[in-house]
XYZ file of C-alpha atoms in Angstrom:
319
model
C -38.525 -1.879 -77.880
C -37.470 -4.069 -81.100
C -36.318 -2.149 -84.151
C -36.264 -4.050 -87.446
C -33.351 -2.936 -89.394
C -32.857 -5.513 -92.519
C -35.695 -7.977 -93.001
C -35.689 -11.167 -95.030
C -37.324 -11.386 -98.517
C -40.945 -12.773 -98.622
C -39.727 -15.979 -100.325
C -37.095 -17.022 -97.789
C -37.236 -19.145 -94.795
C -34.920 -20.459 -92.179
C -33.273 -23.713 -91.623
C -30.537 -25.623 -89.901
C -27.547 -26.017 -92.250
C -25.857 -28.698 -90.200
C -29.179 -30.974 -90.398
C -29.836 -33.230 -93.145
C -33.505 -33.048 -92.887
C -35.765 -31.066 -95.310
C -37.060 -28.208 -93.160
C -39.908 -27.568 -95.517
C -41.118 -31.048 -95.793
C -40.848 -31.563 -92.026
C -42.766 -28.356 -91.301
C -45.527 -29.454 -94.071
C -45.895 -32.621 -92.089
C -46.659 -30.667 -88.969
C -49.061 -28.187 -90.696
C -46.544 -25.527 -90.934
C -45.458 -25.418 -87.358
C -41.925 -24.661 -86.605
C -41.406 -23.197 -90.057
C -39.664 -19.397 -90.059
C -40.430 -17.975 -93.380
C -41.294 -14.715 -94.753
C -40.586 -11.074 -94.394
C -41.369 -11.294 -90.650
C -37.955 -12.648 -90.241
C -35.238 -9.868 -89.243
C -31.871 -10.454 -90.488
C -30.643 -7.398 -88.512
C -32.591 -6.375 -85.416
C -32.032 -3.637 -82.891
C -33.243 -3.678 -79.498
C -33.412 -0.731 -77.025
C -34.215 -0.732 -73.373
C -36.055 1.993 -71.620
C -32.551 3.788 -70.331
C -31.665 3.887 -73.904
C -29.263 0.918 -73.831
C -28.863 -0.652 -77.353
C -28.208 -4.225 -78.690
C -28.231 -5.492 -82.292
C -28.909 -9.048 -83.288
C -27.277 -9.743 -86.535
C -27.803 -12.888 -88.853
C -23.933 -13.662 -88.819
C -20.710 -12.004 -88.378
C -20.003 -11.977 -92.075
C -22.067 -9.026 -92.454
C -19.269 -6.915 -90.902
C -16.450 -8.666 -92.900
C -14.315 -7.073 -95.680
C -15.438 -9.568 -98.133
C -19.197 -8.304 -97.836
C -18.324 -4.729 -97.719
C -16.535 -4.906 -100.947
C -19.307 -6.751 -102.807
C -20.115 -5.141 -105.816
C -23.279 -5.802 -108.267
C -22.844 -7.062 -111.808
C -22.784 -3.744 -113.313
C -19.838 -2.643 -111.004
C -21.792 -0.579 -108.515
C -21.346 -0.939 -104.793
C -23.813 -3.133 -102.820
C -23.960 -0.827 -99.879
C -23.050 -3.531 -97.253
C -20.326 -1.199 -95.987
C -22.665 1.763 -95.363
C -25.236 -0.413 -93.746
C -22.378 -2.020 -91.444
C -21.066 1.549 -90.452
C -24.819 2.806 -89.778
C -25.443 -0.354 -87.446
C -22.239 0.213 -85.793
C -22.984 3.849 -85.258
C -26.308 3.165 -83.815
C -25.612 0.347 -81.499
C -22.594 2.614 -79.909
C -25.089 5.704 -79.738
C -23.275 7.814 -82.176
C -26.250 8.219 -84.451
C -29.963 8.949 -83.659
C -29.199 9.773 -79.986
C -31.273 12.691 -78.274
C -31.484 14.202 -74.934
C -33.197 16.714 -73.178
C -31.087 19.424 -71.829
C -33.513 21.189 -69.595
C -36.975 21.951 -69.205
C -38.759 24.904 -67.560
C -42.188 26.531 -66.751
C -43.523 29.813 -65.768
C -46.497 31.880 -65.728
C -47.064 34.238 -68.723
C -45.240 37.509 -68.604
C -42.880 36.183 -65.989
C -39.645 34.218 -66.033
C -39.157 32.358 -62.740
C -40.739 29.136 -61.824
C -43.492 29.418 -58.974
C -43.795 27.019 -56.169
C -47.368 26.522 -57.033
C -49.928 27.461 -59.669
C -53.470 28.679 -59.226
C -56.367 27.330 -61.460
C -56.920 28.781 -64.704
C -53.186 30.241 -64.776
C -51.791 30.507 -68.102
C -48.492 28.473 -68.146
C -45.523 28.442 -70.530
C -43.691 25.118 -70.729
C -40.223 25.126 -72.546
C -37.936 22.074 -73.441
C -34.317 22.302 -74.920
C -33.456 19.149 -76.983
C -30.202 18.428 -78.504
C -28.705 15.529 -80.679
C -25.294 13.864 -80.495
C -22.958 14.839 -83.556
C -20.596 12.227 -84.262
C -18.585 14.113 -86.669
C -17.758 16.782 -84.016
C -18.153 14.694 -80.991
C -20.588 17.257 -79.448
C -24.055 18.071 -78.717
C -26.139 20.115 -81.246
C -29.639 21.647 -80.722
C -32.273 19.637 -82.528
C -35.436 20.941 -83.713
C -36.521 18.259 -86.378
C -39.121 16.441 -84.021
C -42.528 17.525 -85.337
C -44.876 15.069 -83.113
C -43.556 16.211 -79.633
C -46.333 16.190 -77.007
C -46.634 17.541 -73.444
C -49.232 16.119 -71.025
C -50.259 17.691 -67.891
C -51.465 14.832 -65.806
C -53.145 13.971 -62.412
C -53.415 10.393 -62.527
C -55.085 10.830 -66.097
C -53.712 13.330 -68.297
C -56.011 16.592 -68.036
C -54.400 18.359 -70.910
C -52.646 16.788 -73.880
C -51.023 19.401 -76.408
C -48.488 19.577 -78.872
C -45.012 21.149 -78.343
C -43.969 22.700 -81.402
C -40.351 23.954 -82.019
C -39.781 27.779 -81.776
C -38.847 29.572 -84.977
C -35.467 31.181 -84.791
C -34.471 29.050 -81.575
C -32.728 25.935 -82.511
C -33.481 22.946 -79.940
C -36.245 24.734 -78.156
C -39.864 23.759 -78.023
C -42.460 25.562 -76.368
C -46.162 25.651 -75.631
C -48.752 27.801 -73.627
C -51.765 26.546 -71.995
C -54.209 27.048 -69.176
C -54.126 25.293 -66.018
C -57.343 22.989 -65.323
C -60.034 24.513 -63.126
C -59.180 21.684 -60.533
C -56.790 22.118 -57.466
C -54.671 18.926 -56.950
C -50.758 18.072 -57.342
C -50.286 17.643 -61.286
C -47.205 16.802 -63.351
C -45.501 18.026 -66.769
C -44.858 14.925 -68.653
C -42.857 14.594 -71.738
C -42.616 11.138 -73.135
C -41.538 10.820 -76.758
C -40.658 7.349 -77.987
C -40.034 6.647 -81.481
C -38.261 3.268 -83.046
C -34.324 3.920 -83.677
C -34.312 7.203 -81.580
C -33.277 7.582 -77.873
C -36.212 8.178 -75.663
C -37.111 11.492 -74.495
C -38.670 11.366 -70.870
C -39.175 14.117 -68.359
C -41.473 14.498 -65.384
C -41.892 17.580 -63.056
C -44.471 17.708 -60.026
C -46.197 21.065 -59.452
C -49.304 21.920 -57.226
C -52.370 23.582 -58.471
C -54.434 25.363 -55.703
C -57.356 27.348 -55.581
C -57.469 31.046 -55.530
C -56.891 32.804 -52.450
C -59.639 34.645 -50.743
C -58.410 38.174 -52.379
C -58.027 36.539 -55.824
C -61.471 35.970 -56.751
C -63.413 38.446 -58.779
C -65.476 40.980 -56.858
C -68.735 39.989 -58.695
C -69.455 36.728 -60.661
C -71.614 37.220 -63.699
C -72.996 33.648 -63.219
C -74.070 34.511 -59.589
C -76.365 37.322 -60.366
C -79.756 35.358 -59.687
C -78.334 34.741 -56.416
C -77.458 38.431 -55.700
C -81.031 39.514 -56.787
C -82.657 36.746 -54.446
C -80.554 37.862 -51.477
C -81.284 41.606 -51.899
C -85.083 41.217 -52.569
C -85.238 39.055 -49.548
C -83.438 42.111 -47.434
C -85.809 44.608 -48.929
C -88.820 42.633 -48.294
C -87.996 42.088 -44.656
C -87.248 45.431 -43.724
C -90.549 46.591 -45.483
C -92.411 44.133 -43.516
C -90.748 45.060 -40.306
C -91.608 48.841 -40.989
C -95.096 48.154 -41.925
C -95.623 45.849 -38.907
C -93.895 48.539 -36.303
C -95.671 51.524 -37.927
C -99.353 49.802 -37.992
C -102.100 51.411 -36.254
C -102.877 49.094 -33.154
C -105.323 50.564 -30.836
C -104.118 48.900 -27.726
C -100.782 49.748 -28.118
C -101.456 53.353 -28.689
C -103.650 53.533 -25.340
C -100.665 52.046 -23.564
C -98.424 54.683 -24.908
C -100.713 57.261 -23.610
C -100.713 55.933 -20.138
C -96.976 55.923 -20.447
C -96.878 59.582 -21.234
C -99.329 60.342 -18.390
C -96.691 58.458 -15.994
C -93.679 60.351 -17.269
C -95.545 63.616 -16.777
C -96.457 62.831 -13.074
C -92.834 61.968 -12.593
C -92.091 65.379 -14.094
C -94.309 67.086 -11.523
C -92.840 65.478 -8.638
C -89.482 66.517 -9.508
C -90.414 69.796 -10.156
C -92.313 70.110 -6.728
C -89.138 68.923 -5.154
C -87.106 71.617 -6.863
C -89.504 74.368 -5.701
C -89.083 72.875 -2.083
C -85.543 73.169 -2.285
C -85.586 76.938 -3.629
C -88.025 77.883 -0.878
C -86.420 76.120 1.933
C -83.773 78.951 2.230
C -86.562 81.458 2.822
C -88.661 81.818 5.932
C -91.944 81.915 4.219
C -93.435 78.646 5.711
C -96.900 79.096 4.100
C -95.417 79.004 0.634
C -93.604 75.990 1.354
C -96.480 74.100 2.620
C -98.736 75.309 -0.445
C -96.173 74.164 -3.047
C -95.937 70.463 -1.493
C -99.444 70.301 -1.208
C -100.414 71.220 -4.892
C -97.478 69.302 -6.005
C -98.318 65.664 -4.220
C -102.046 66.314 -5.180
C -101.375 66.576 -8.723
C -98.955 63.299 -8.444
C -101.633 61.567 -6.742
C -104.233 62.232 -9.210
C -102.092 61.024 -12.089
C -100.847 57.940 -9.987
C -104.508 56.976 -9.382
C -105.550 57.492 -13.107
C -102.498 55.218 -13.835
C -103.779 52.547 -11.756
C -107.038 52.554 -12.929
C -105.863 51.993 -16.463
C -103.808 49.113 -15.416
C -100.397 50.407 -15.955
C -98.289 48.017 -14.351
C -94.826 50.202 -14.718
C -95.965 52.796 -12.111
C -93.274 52.978 -9.099
C -95.151 52.567 -5.729
C -93.248 55.699 -4.182
C -95.501 57.959 -6.426
């Protein structure tokens, strides 16, 4: 980045003092091509790279000479050349307007440790500590005079861009609180502050943002009540339909039910006859045994014939 430090007056122009040609006349013949003139010319210009290396281009070395430093105005005041030369030298040797980031941190609200990952819609607190170099004490001092510092929470493009103000009462500390986007992906905290003359402040930190776990969702969503109502009404309607269908008065089914009752009764009579036979077998009353078997079998045969006449298919063949 080029940093103009001292510009030429508006009526000035650049020429080669070792050439006999008239620069203005030669440029006018070419339509002004090749003429350097006006306040766009820089007598002293600084250049700073992306890694904060600094270079100064000066119009001549006489600017740093004792002769220019001691020059005075006609009224006796100093011209300020010495102050300009000193400031330029301090700037190019990074003793002035030099800033750095001492550290950055992030965490959830009401927490202090940085988590491995964030959940969508988490409240995040981001903190940056900035200091400036003090050439008088040769130390780094907290610096809070940046009023346009910004933080970006990016995923390819910035999803959140917010100011990063200084914290009152804590020199050199800037802090901001924001809500994570409702999107899961890999995001970056990006701090990128570049201003002419100052050291660049750059910081980047990657964090994943994930969806909530299955037990972190709210129990009920207010926006989903129409779906809840639809599911409940469908279930209630199904059970009502099933109850009415099963409890309906169907004549054929009721007759079939009666036949099945007759079959069950005949089976019960048969078993009862066998029980009586076993109880009488221990006695010597043969006539009583024959009467019991005859009556039980007659009843079972009658029920069996009635069931066959009514086309009951589930009657066992042994009745």
